[in-house]
Amino acid sequence: MEGELQKRKVITTLFFIVLADMLGFGLIIPLLPYYVKQFGASDLMIGLLAMVYPLGQVFAAPLIGRFSDKVGRKKALLLSVGGTFLSLITLGLARSVLVVLISRLIDGLTGGNITVAQSYIGDFTDEKSRAKSLGLIGAAFGLGFILGPALGGFLSRWGFSVPAFFAAGLSFVNLLNIIFLLPDSKPAQDSKRVPFTFEELKKTISMPHLGSLVLVKLFYSLGFTMFESSFSLFAMKKLNLPLSTTSYVLAYVGLAIVFTQGFLVGKVTKKYSEDNVIKAVIFIASLFLLLYSLSANVFTLLLFLGPLAMTSALIGVSLSSLVTKSVQREKLGGTLGVFNSVDSLMRIISPVLGAAIIQYLGPSLLGVFEGLVVSISGLIFYLVFVPKYSLFISKSSGGVV
């Protein structure tokens, strides 16, 4: 009973930590172009600034995850949130493009909050309830992104630095929550004997089932990060939607994802294993990626985006849950970090690739490409990962927690 209460406390605290973190992130990102324009930034520089954070994440997420394996999740989360706090204070005080760039780099190089939160979930939950708990963390992530931009727009009426300082305040509250409310998750007994090196991470993800799962994640992430980054341009070019309508459509997508991750994931994964969930919906997701880009009006667009949002949410949580079941606890943080860094890498590539497809091939072919790469992800999952994962499960006599 006491263990169950502690698990609920951890999950509830992590939910609010991730919500506050993503609320702060959502506050800042839409305002950055306006913020640096007042310092004379060019359009190219704005694009480069957008790349700095995910570029830092590509390298930092695996290291911070591995750091959490070695010293415990709480210390790693303090480091990550502390870096976010420092970066936001720096951003609020910035009076040049260079200082803004430095602030984004600090945040990127210390931002492992999601990886550590997922690792916490892996430590405190059993395999049956893990996907549900990871779904709640995903729901907090999505809710922050929905509410953040609106709050940032409201606060910017008093100056572009105000949202940055408000977000810093949220990060400071997070630091207090971690210190006083979040129980520590001690490193696994064997983690001290696992080297803290990129070579060890490479060795871990080279395991047959994990290596193929990273490939699945790569193609899946390319398809969906391209959708996220290029949708506004698609809506403008294909349907001639104004910004306000596009914002409402994206809010609708966000709410569908939050509902699925916060409510449906737990119900579905209680009845079906994560690999069976992915097998059931991944090609449905690729179909709706194709269909949305053929939409002739807002009504058909919304009709196709609802199932797309729900299937993508089911796949995303199920993939993360499979990672936690595919590696020993002493390697969990570093492996999740590698897995999440794939998203960051794709967020660098996909905006350029998506824009190029729209400009040179036309907006209707955007979804065709997205659906194709997600279909490739599904084929790798079916033909490569599932047999290797089944062999791994049989060898480990029921899996590894």
PDB file of N, CA and C in Angstrom, residues 10-11 13-15 17-19 21 64-65 68 73-74 76-77 80 112-125 133-134 137-138 182 324 332-333 336 340:
ATOM      1  N   VAL A  10       4.911  10.098  -7.010  1.00  0.00           N
ATOM      2  CA  VAL A  10       5.931  10.332  -8.037  1.00  0.00           C
ATOM      3  C   VAL A  10       5.284  10.735  -9.361  1.00  0.00           C
ATOM      4  N   ILE A  11       4.272   9.986  -9.781  1.00  0.00           N
ATOM      5  CA  ILE A  11       3.633  10.252 -11.069  1.00  0.00           C
ATOM      6  C   ILE A  11       2.946  11.618 -11.063  1.00  0.00           C
ATOM      7  N   THR A  13       3.650  14.239  -9.123  1.00  0.00           N
ATOM      8  CA  THR A  13       4.673  15.285  -9.090  1.00  0.00           C
ATOM      9  C   THR A  13       5.331  15.445 -10.450  1.00  0.00           C
ATOM     10  N   LEU A  14       5.651  14.332 -11.100  1.00  0.00           N
ATOM     11  CA  LEU A  14       6.255  14.388 -12.434  1.00  0.00           C
ATOM     12  C   LEU A  14       5.307  15.020 -13.444  1.00  0.00           C
ATOM     13  N   PHE A  15       4.008  14.730 -13.324  1.00  0.00           N
ATOM     14  CA  PHE A  15       3.019  15.325 -14.223  1.00  0.00           C
ATOM     15  C   PHE A  15       3.096  16.851 -14.158  1.00  0.00           C
ATOM     16  N   ILE A  17       5.553  18.703 -12.944  1.00  0.00           N
ATOM     17  CA  ILE A  17       6.883  19.172 -13.344  1.00  0.00           C
ATOM     18  C   ILE A  17       6.960  19.280 -14.866  1.00  0.00           C
ATOM     19  N   VAL A  18       6.515  18.232 -15.563  1.00  0.00           N
ATOM     20  CA  VAL A  18       6.546  18.245 -17.031  1.00  0.00           C
ATOM     21  C   VAL A  18       5.579  19.293 -17.575  1.00  0.00           C
ATOM     22  N   LEU A  19       4.400  19.420 -16.958  1.00  0.00           N
ATOM     23  CA  LEU A  19       3.432  20.426 -17.396  1.00  0.00           C
ATOM     24  C   LEU A  19       4.018  21.830 -17.293  1.00  0.00           C
ATOM     25  N   ASP A  21       7.174  22.644 -17.145  1.00  0.00           N
ATOM     26  CA  ASP A  21       8.316  22.751 -18.043  1.00  0.00           C
ATOM     27  C   ASP A  21       7.859  23.017 -19.479  1.00  0.00           C
ATOM     28  N   ILE A  64      22.589  13.085 -20.273  1.00  0.00           N
ATOM     29  CA  ILE A  64      21.846  13.353 -19.042  1.00  0.00           C
ATOM     30  C   ILE A  64      21.095  12.110 -18.596  1.00  0.00           C
ATOM     31  N   GLY A  65      20.557  11.364 -19.560  1.00  0.00           N
ATOM     32  CA  GLY A  65      19.913  10.098 -19.216  1.00  0.00           C
ATOM     33  C   GLY A  65      20.880   9.135 -18.569  1.00  0.00           C
ATOM     34  N   SER A  68      21.713  10.147 -15.098  1.00  0.00           N
ATOM     35  CA  SER A  68      20.673   9.756 -14.142  1.00  0.00           C
ATOM     36  C   SER A  68      20.808   8.285 -13.750  1.00  0.00           C
ATOM     37  N   ARG A  73      17.965   9.700 -10.441  1.00  0.00           N
ATOM     38  CA  ARG A  73      17.129  10.561 -11.285  1.00  0.00           C
ATOM     39  C   ARG A  73      16.975  11.965 -10.711  1.00  0.00           C
ATOM     40  N   LYS A  74      16.872  12.080  -9.400  1.00  0.00           N
ATOM     41  CA  LYS A  74      16.587  13.381  -8.794  1.00  0.00           C
ATOM     42  C   LYS A  74      17.693  14.384  -9.083  1.00  0.00           C
ATOM     43  N   ALA A  76      19.841  14.315 -11.541  1.00  0.00           N
ATOM     44  CA  ALA A  76      19.853  14.620 -12.967  1.00  0.00           C
ATOM     45  C   ALA A  76      18.732  15.590 -13.334  1.00  0.00           C
ATOM     46  N   LEU A  77      17.564  15.419 -12.709  1.00  0.00           N
ATOM     47  CA  LEU A  77      16.434  16.312 -12.982  1.00  0.00           C
ATOM     48  C   LEU A  77      16.711  17.716 -12.456  1.00  0.00           C
ATOM     49  N   SER A  80      18.971  19.334 -14.970  1.00  0.00           N
ATOM     50  CA  SER A  80      18.257  19.686 -16.195  1.00  0.00           C
ATOM     51  C   SER A  80      17.356  20.906 -15.997  1.00  0.00           C
ATOM     52  N   GLY A 112      17.180  17.597 -20.342  1.00  0.00           N
ATOM     53  CA  GLY A 112      16.871  16.172 -20.386  1.00  0.00           C
ATOM     54  C   GLY A 112      15.672  15.827 -19.524  1.00  0.00           C
ATOM     55  N   ASN A 113      14.790  16.808 -19.301  1.00  0.00           N
ATOM     56  CA  ASN A 113      13.671  16.626 -18.363  1.00  0.00           C
ATOM     57  C   ASN A 113      12.782  15.445 -18.735  1.00  0.00           C
ATOM     58  N   ILE A 114      12.419  15.351 -20.016  1.00  0.00           N
ATOM     59  CA  ILE A 114      11.506  14.290 -20.437  1.00  0.00           C
ATOM     60  C   ILE A 114      12.165  12.921 -20.300  1.00  0.00           C
ATOM     61  N   THR A 115      13.425  12.830 -20.700  1.00  0.00           N
ATOM     62  CA  THR A 115      14.151  11.559 -20.574  1.00  0.00           C
ATOM     63  C   THR A 115      14.210  11.099 -19.121  1.00  0.00           C
ATOM     64  N   VAL A 116      14.540  12.021 -18.216  1.00  0.00           N
ATOM     65  CA  VAL A 116      14.649  11.647 -16.796  1.00  0.00           C
ATOM     66  C   VAL A 116      13.271  11.322 -16.221  1.00  0.00           C
ATOM     67  N   ALA A 117      12.247  12.075 -16.616  1.00  0.00           N
ATOM     68  CA  ALA A 117      10.887  11.792 -16.140  1.00  0.00           C
ATOM     69  C   ALA A 117      10.446  10.398 -16.589  1.00  0.00           C
ATOM     70  N   GLN A 118      10.737  10.055 -17.844  1.00  0.00           N
ATOM     71  CA  GLN A 118      10.388   8.716 -18.334  1.00  0.00           C
ATOM     72  C   GLN A 118      11.168   7.640 -17.581  1.00  0.00           C
ATOM     73  N   SER A 119      12.422   7.932 -17.249  1.00  0.00           N
ATOM     74  CA  SER A 119      13.236   6.974 -16.496  1.00  0.00           C
ATOM     75  C   SER A 119      12.681   6.785 -15.087  1.00  0.00           C
ATOM     76  N   TYR A 120      12.228   7.869 -14.468  1.00  0.00           N
ATOM     77  CA  TYR A 120      11.547   7.791 -13.171  1.00  0.00           C
ATOM     78  C   TYR A 120      10.367   6.827 -13.265  1.00  0.00           C
ATOM     79  N   ILE A 121       9.554   6.994 -14.316  1.00  0.00           N
ATOM     80  CA  ILE A 121       8.392   6.126 -14.510  1.00  0.00           C
ATOM     81  C   ILE A 121       8.837   4.671 -14.611  1.00  0.00           C
ATOM     82  N   GLY A 122       9.932   4.438 -15.338  1.00  0.00           N
ATOM     83  CA  GLY A 122      10.459   3.082 -15.461  1.00  0.00           C
ATOM     84  C   GLY A 122      10.875   2.498 -14.130  1.00  0.00           C
ATOM     85  N   ASP A 123      11.373   3.351 -13.230  1.00  0.00           N
ATOM     86  CA  ASP A 123      11.819   2.888 -11.912  1.00  0.00           C
ATOM     87  C   ASP A 123      10.656   2.565 -10.970  1.00  0.00           C
ATOM     88  N   PHE A 124       9.584   3.352 -11.045  1.00  0.00           N
ATOM     89  CA  PHE A 124       8.531   3.283 -10.035  1.00  0.00           C
ATOM     90  C   PHE A 124       7.274   2.532 -10.479  1.00  0.00           C
ATOM     91  N   THR A 125       7.223   2.056 -11.709  1.00  0.00           N
ATOM     92  CA  THR A 125       6.023   1.351 -12.168  1.00  0.00           C
ATOM     93  C   THR A 125       6.367  -0.058 -12.631  1.00  0.00           C
ATOM     94  N   SER A 133       1.184   5.306 -17.242  1.00  0.00           N
ATOM     95  CA  SER A 133       1.917   6.382 -16.560  1.00  0.00           C
ATOM     96  C   SER A 133       2.704   7.237 -17.547  1.00  0.00           C
ATOM     97  N   LEU A 134       3.322   6.588 -18.535  1.00  0.00           N
ATOM     98  CA  LEU A 134       4.027   7.341 -19.577  1.00  0.00           C
ATOM     99  C   LEU A 134       3.048   8.189 -20.386  1.00  0.00           C
ATOM    100  N   ILE A 137       2.415  11.425 -18.564  1.00  0.00           N
ATOM    101  CA  ILE A 137       3.529  12.357 -18.769  1.00  0.00           C
ATOM    102  C   ILE A 137       3.419  12.989 -20.152  1.00  0.00           C
ATOM    103  N   GLY A 138       3.058  12.174 -21.155  1.00  0.00           N
ATOM    104  CA  GLY A 138       2.851  12.706 -22.503  1.00  0.00           C
ATOM    105  C   GLY A 138       1.711  13.704 -22.558  1.00  0.00           C
ATOM    106  N   LEU A 182       9.609  15.352  -4.648  1.00  0.00           N
ATOM    107  CA  LEU A 182       9.916  14.179  -5.460  1.00  0.00           C
ATOM    108  C   LEU A 182      10.876  13.238  -4.725  1.00  0.00           C
ATOM    109  N   THR A 324      11.512   0.941 -22.280  1.00  0.00           N
ATOM    110  CA  THR A 324      11.719   0.671 -20.849  1.00  0.00           C
ATOM    111  C   THR A 324      11.687  -0.821 -20.541  1.00  0.00           C
ATOM    112  N   LEU A 332      18.747   2.334 -18.398  1.00  0.00           N
ATOM    113  CA  LEU A 332      17.471   2.861 -18.891  1.00  0.00           C
ATOM    114  C   LEU A 332      17.549   4.330 -19.292  1.00  0.00           C
ATOM    115  N   GLY A 333      18.129   5.174 -18.433  1.00  0.00           N
ATOM    116  CA  GLY A 333      18.179   6.605 -18.718  1.00  0.00           C
ATOM    117  C   GLY A 333      18.953   6.924 -19.987  1.00  0.00           C
ATOM    118  N   LEU A 336      16.920   5.697 -23.095  1.00  0.00           N
ATOM    119  CA  LEU A 336      15.814   6.611 -23.383  1.00  0.00           C
ATOM    120  C   LEU A 336      16.334   7.928 -23.952  1.00  0.00           C
ATOM    121  N   ASN A 340      15.153   9.513 -27.377  1.00  0.00           N
ATOM    122  CA  ASN A 340      14.566  10.854 -27.482  1.00  0.00           C
ATOM    123  C   ASN A 340      15.402  11.792 -28.340  1.00  0.00           C
TER     124      ASN A 340
END
